[in-house]
Amino acid sequence: MSTIRVMFVCSGNICRSPLAHRLFEKKAAERGMGDRFRVESSGTTAYHIGEEADGRMRKTAARRGLDLRHRSRGFSRGDLEAYDLIVVMGHDHLRDIARMDGHGTFSNKIHLFREFDPAVNGGRVPEVPDPWYGGMEGFEEVYDIVDRACDGMLDRIEAGSLP
Ligand code: 4NP
């Protein structure tokens, strides 16, 4: 079985996508599927490139037993080709990446993460909210959403309906 290359994307690559990256890896390993994936994460903005994950996100993850070791990197056009699933946190990220993918060559591999959130049913797919300007409760909420969406995504992959 060939490796599935997964790229999670947010704005700064210091809060949401590093969490998705490490939690997806951990959950895949717990299901005995760890060797089926190569997982990476990146941001659509350059402000935080080279930084570790945000301290508030690290603390929230640590409290739940997840180590967020990480260095921020930017998303680049070549990633459209290099990954099988490009999973974004918000509608802005979808728009920015669709713009890089001018003719829509890779549009079938680009997904909003909450497409896989089992708590979402019908309507416009919501975002994983940006926790940057808020309090710690926002980071807890992000963790809960990412936790569910990772499970939903792994369920789809196990069922053979993704990618
Ligand atoms: P992330 O969070 O996209 O989940 O990494 C943010 C990090 C930094 C900023 C915004 C969101 N910022 O405006 O600097």
Short mmCIF file of C-alpha atoms and ligand atoms in Angstrom, two decimals:
data_model
loop_
_atom_site.label_atom_id
_atom_site.label_comp_id
_atom_site.label_asym_id
_atom_site.label_seq_id
_atom_site.Cartn_x
_atom_site.Cartn_y
_atom_site.Cartn_z
CA MET A 1 0.00 0.00 0.00
CA SER A 2 1.51 3.37 -0.97
CA THR A 3 2.13 6.12 1.57
CA ILE A 4 -0.56 8.79 1.89
CA ARG A 5 1.08 12.21 2.11
CA VAL A 6 -0.98 14.61 4.27
CA MET A 7 -0.41 18.36 4.55
CA PHE A 8 -2.33 20.35 7.20
CA VAL A 9 -2.53 24.11 6.59
CA CYS A 10 -3.44 27.14 8.71
CA SER A 11 -2.29 30.80 8.76
CA GLY A 12 0.80 30.86 10.98
CA ASN A 13 1.59 27.14 11.29
CA ILE A 14 2.07 27.66 15.02
CA CYS A 15 -1.38 26.79 16.48
CA ARG A 16 -3.97 24.81 14.52
CA SER A 17 -2.02 22.94 11.84
CA PRO A 18 0.86 21.82 14.13
CA LEU A 19 -1.79 20.39 16.47
CA ALA A 20 -3.55 18.61 13.59
CA HIS A 21 -0.17 17.31 12.38
CA ARG A 22 0.89 15.74 15.68
CA LEU A 23 -2.55 14.57 16.77
CA PHE A 24 -3.24 12.92 13.41
CA GLU A 25 0.12 11.11 13.61
CA LYS A 26 -0.59 9.96 17.16
CA LYS A 27 -4.10 8.73 16.37
CA ALA A 28 -2.91 6.97 13.20
CA ALA A 29 -0.22 5.20 15.24
CA GLU A 30 -2.78 4.18 17.88
CA ARG A 31 -4.87 2.57 15.12
CA GLY A 32 -1.82 0.71 13.82
CA MET A 33 -1.88 2.86 10.66
CA GLY A 34 1.15 5.03 11.43
CA ASP A 35 3.30 3.68 8.59
CA ARG A 36 0.63 4.50 6.00
CA PHE A 37 1.20 8.24 6.32
CA ARG A 38 3.75 10.96 5.89
CA VAL A 39 2.34 14.01 7.67
CA GLU A 40 3.47 17.65 7.48
CA SER A 41 1.99 21.06 8.25
CA SER A 42 2.50 24.60 6.99
CA GLY A 43 1.09 28.13 7.01
CA THR A 44 -0.18 30.48 4.31
CA THR A 45 1.58 33.47 5.96
CA ALA A 46 5.30 34.01 6.54
CA TYR A 47 5.18 35.84 9.89
CA HIS A 48 6.13 32.91 12.10
CA ILE A 49 8.39 30.79 9.87
CA GLY A 50 11.03 28.96 11.90
CA GLU A 51 9.18 29.36 15.21
CA GLU A 52 8.07 26.64 17.60
CA ALA A 53 4.37 26.09 18.19
CA ASP A 54 2.59 28.80 20.20
CA GLY A 55 3.09 28.34 23.95
CA ARG A 56 -0.66 28.32 24.63
CA MET A 57 -1.21 25.58 22.04
CA ARG A 58 1.73 23.58 23.44
CA LYS A 59 0.35 23.86 26.95
CA THR A 60 -3.16 22.79 25.89
CA ALA A 61 -1.72 19.81 24.01
CA ALA A 62 0.61 18.85 26.88
CA ARG A 63 -2.31 18.78 29.30
CA ARG A 64 -3.89 16.15 27.06
CA GLY A 65 -0.67 14.16 26.73
CA LEU A 66 0.46 15.37 23.31
CA ASP A 67 3.97 16.72 22.70
CA LEU A 68 3.88 19.49 20.06
CA ARG A 69 7.47 19.55 18.88
CA HIS A 70 7.45 21.68 15.76
CA ARG A 71 9.12 24.30 13.52
CA SER A 72 6.88 26.51 11.42
CA ARG A 73 7.18 26.49 7.62
CA GLY A 74 5.28 28.12 4.78
CA PHE A 75 2.99 26.42 2.27
CA SER A 76 4.37 26.66 -1.27
CA ARG A 77 3.05 25.93 -4.73
CA GLY A 78 5.13 22.75 -4.99
CA ASP A 79 3.22 21.29 -2.05
CA LEU A 80 0.13 21.06 -4.27
CA GLU A 81 1.91 18.38 -6.28
CA ALA A 82 3.84 16.80 -3.40
CA TYR A 83 0.91 15.86 -1.12
CA ASP A 84 -2.13 13.62 -1.60
CA LEU A 85 -4.37 15.41 0.90
CA ILE A 86 -4.15 19.13 1.64
CA VAL A 87 -6.34 19.79 4.66
CA VAL A 88 -7.01 23.42 5.56
CA MET A 89 -8.45 25.01 8.69
CA GLY A 90 -10.35 27.97 7.24
CA HIS A 91 -12.08 29.38 4.16
CA ASP A 92 -9.27 31.92 3.65
CA HIS A 93 -6.76 29.09 3.37
CA LEU A 94 -8.97 27.37 0.82
CA ARG A 95 -9.10 30.58 -1.22
CA ASP A 96 -5.34 31.23 -0.97
CA ILE A 97 -4.44 27.71 -2.01
CA ALA A 98 -7.03 27.62 -4.80
CA ARG A 99 -5.38 30.79 -6.13
CA MET A 100 -1.99 29.03 -6.20
CA ASP A 101 -3.69 26.15 -8.04
CA GLY A 102 -4.74 28.48 -10.86
CA HIS A 103 -6.50 25.99 -13.16
CA GLY A 104 -7.79 23.82 -10.32
CA THR A 105 -5.52 20.91 -11.27
CA PHE A 106 -5.31 19.75 -7.67
CA SER A 107 -8.70 20.88 -6.37
CA ASN A 108 -9.83 17.31 -5.58
CA LYS A 109 -7.10 16.89 -2.96
CA ILE A 110 -7.87 20.13 -1.08
CA HIS A 111 -10.29 19.75 1.86
CA LEU A 112 -11.62 21.83 4.72
CA PHE A 113 -10.69 19.90 7.85
CA ARG A 114 -14.19 20.13 9.33
CA GLU A 115 -15.61 18.20 6.37
CA PHE A 116 -14.46 15.29 8.55
CA ASP A 117 -15.80 16.58 11.89
CA PRO A 118 -18.60 14.17 12.87
CA ALA A 119 -20.24 16.94 14.95
CA VAL A 120 -20.91 18.96 11.76
CA ASN A 121 -23.98 18.02 9.78
CA GLY A 122 -25.02 19.81 6.63
CA GLY A 123 -24.71 23.41 5.52
CA ARG A 124 -21.56 25.40 4.95
CA VAL A 125 -18.53 23.62 6.42
CA PRO A 126 -17.35 25.61 9.46
CA GLU A 127 -13.74 26.57 10.16
CA VAL A 128 -11.39 25.45 12.87
CA PRO A 129 -11.54 28.90 14.53
CA ASP A 130 -8.38 31.00 14.78
CA PRO A 131 -7.49 30.99 18.50
CA TRP A 132 -4.68 33.59 18.24
CA TYR A 133 -6.42 36.67 19.66
CA GLY A 134 -8.59 34.90 22.24
CA GLY A 135 -8.14 33.23 25.63
CA MET A 136 -7.15 29.72 26.65
CA GLU A 137 -10.72 28.46 26.21
CA GLY A 138 -10.29 29.03 22.46
CA PHE A 139 -7.30 26.70 22.44
CA GLU A 140 -9.31 24.06 24.31
CA GLU A 141 -12.08 24.40 21.73
CA VAL A 142 -9.56 24.05 18.88
CA TYR A 143 -8.19 20.91 20.52
CA ASP A 144 -11.66 19.33 20.77
CA ILE A 145 -12.47 20.13 17.14
CA VAL A 146 -9.11 18.87 15.83
CA ASP A 147 -9.48 15.71 17.94
CA ARG A 148 -12.87 14.90 16.37
CA ALA A 149 -11.84 15.83 12.84
CA CYS A 150 -8.72 13.61 13.02
CA ASP A 151 -10.92 10.66 14.05
CA GLY A 152 -13.42 11.40 11.28
CA MET A 153 -10.66 11.67 8.70
CA LEU A 154 -9.02 8.42 9.81
CA ASP A 155 -12.43 6.69 9.72
CA ARG A 156 -12.87 7.79 6.11
CA ILE A 157 -9.39 6.58 5.16
CA GLU A 158 -9.95 3.22 6.91
CA ALA A 159 -13.27 2.87 5.09
CA GLY A 160 -11.49 3.49 1.77
CA SER A 161 -13.48 6.62 0.86
CA LEU A 162 -10.47 8.96 1.22
CA PRO A 163 -8.28 9.89 -0.57
P1 4NP B 1 -2.54 29.48 13.31
O1 4NP B 1 -2.81 30.70 14.30
O2 4NP B 1 -2.90 29.95 11.93
O3 4NP B 1 -3.49 28.44 13.83
O4 4NP B 1 -1.09 29.10 13.46
C1 4NP B 1 -2.36 31.99 14.09
C2 4NP B 1 -1.06 32.34 14.41
C3 4NP B 1 -0.62 33.63 14.23
C4 4NP B 1 -1.48 34.57 13.72
C5 4NP B 1 -2.79 34.22 13.38
C6 4NP B 1 -3.22 32.93 13.56
N1 4NP B 1 -1.05 35.91 13.56
O5 4NP B 1 -1.88 36.77 13.21
O6 4NP B 1 0.14 36.21 13.76
#
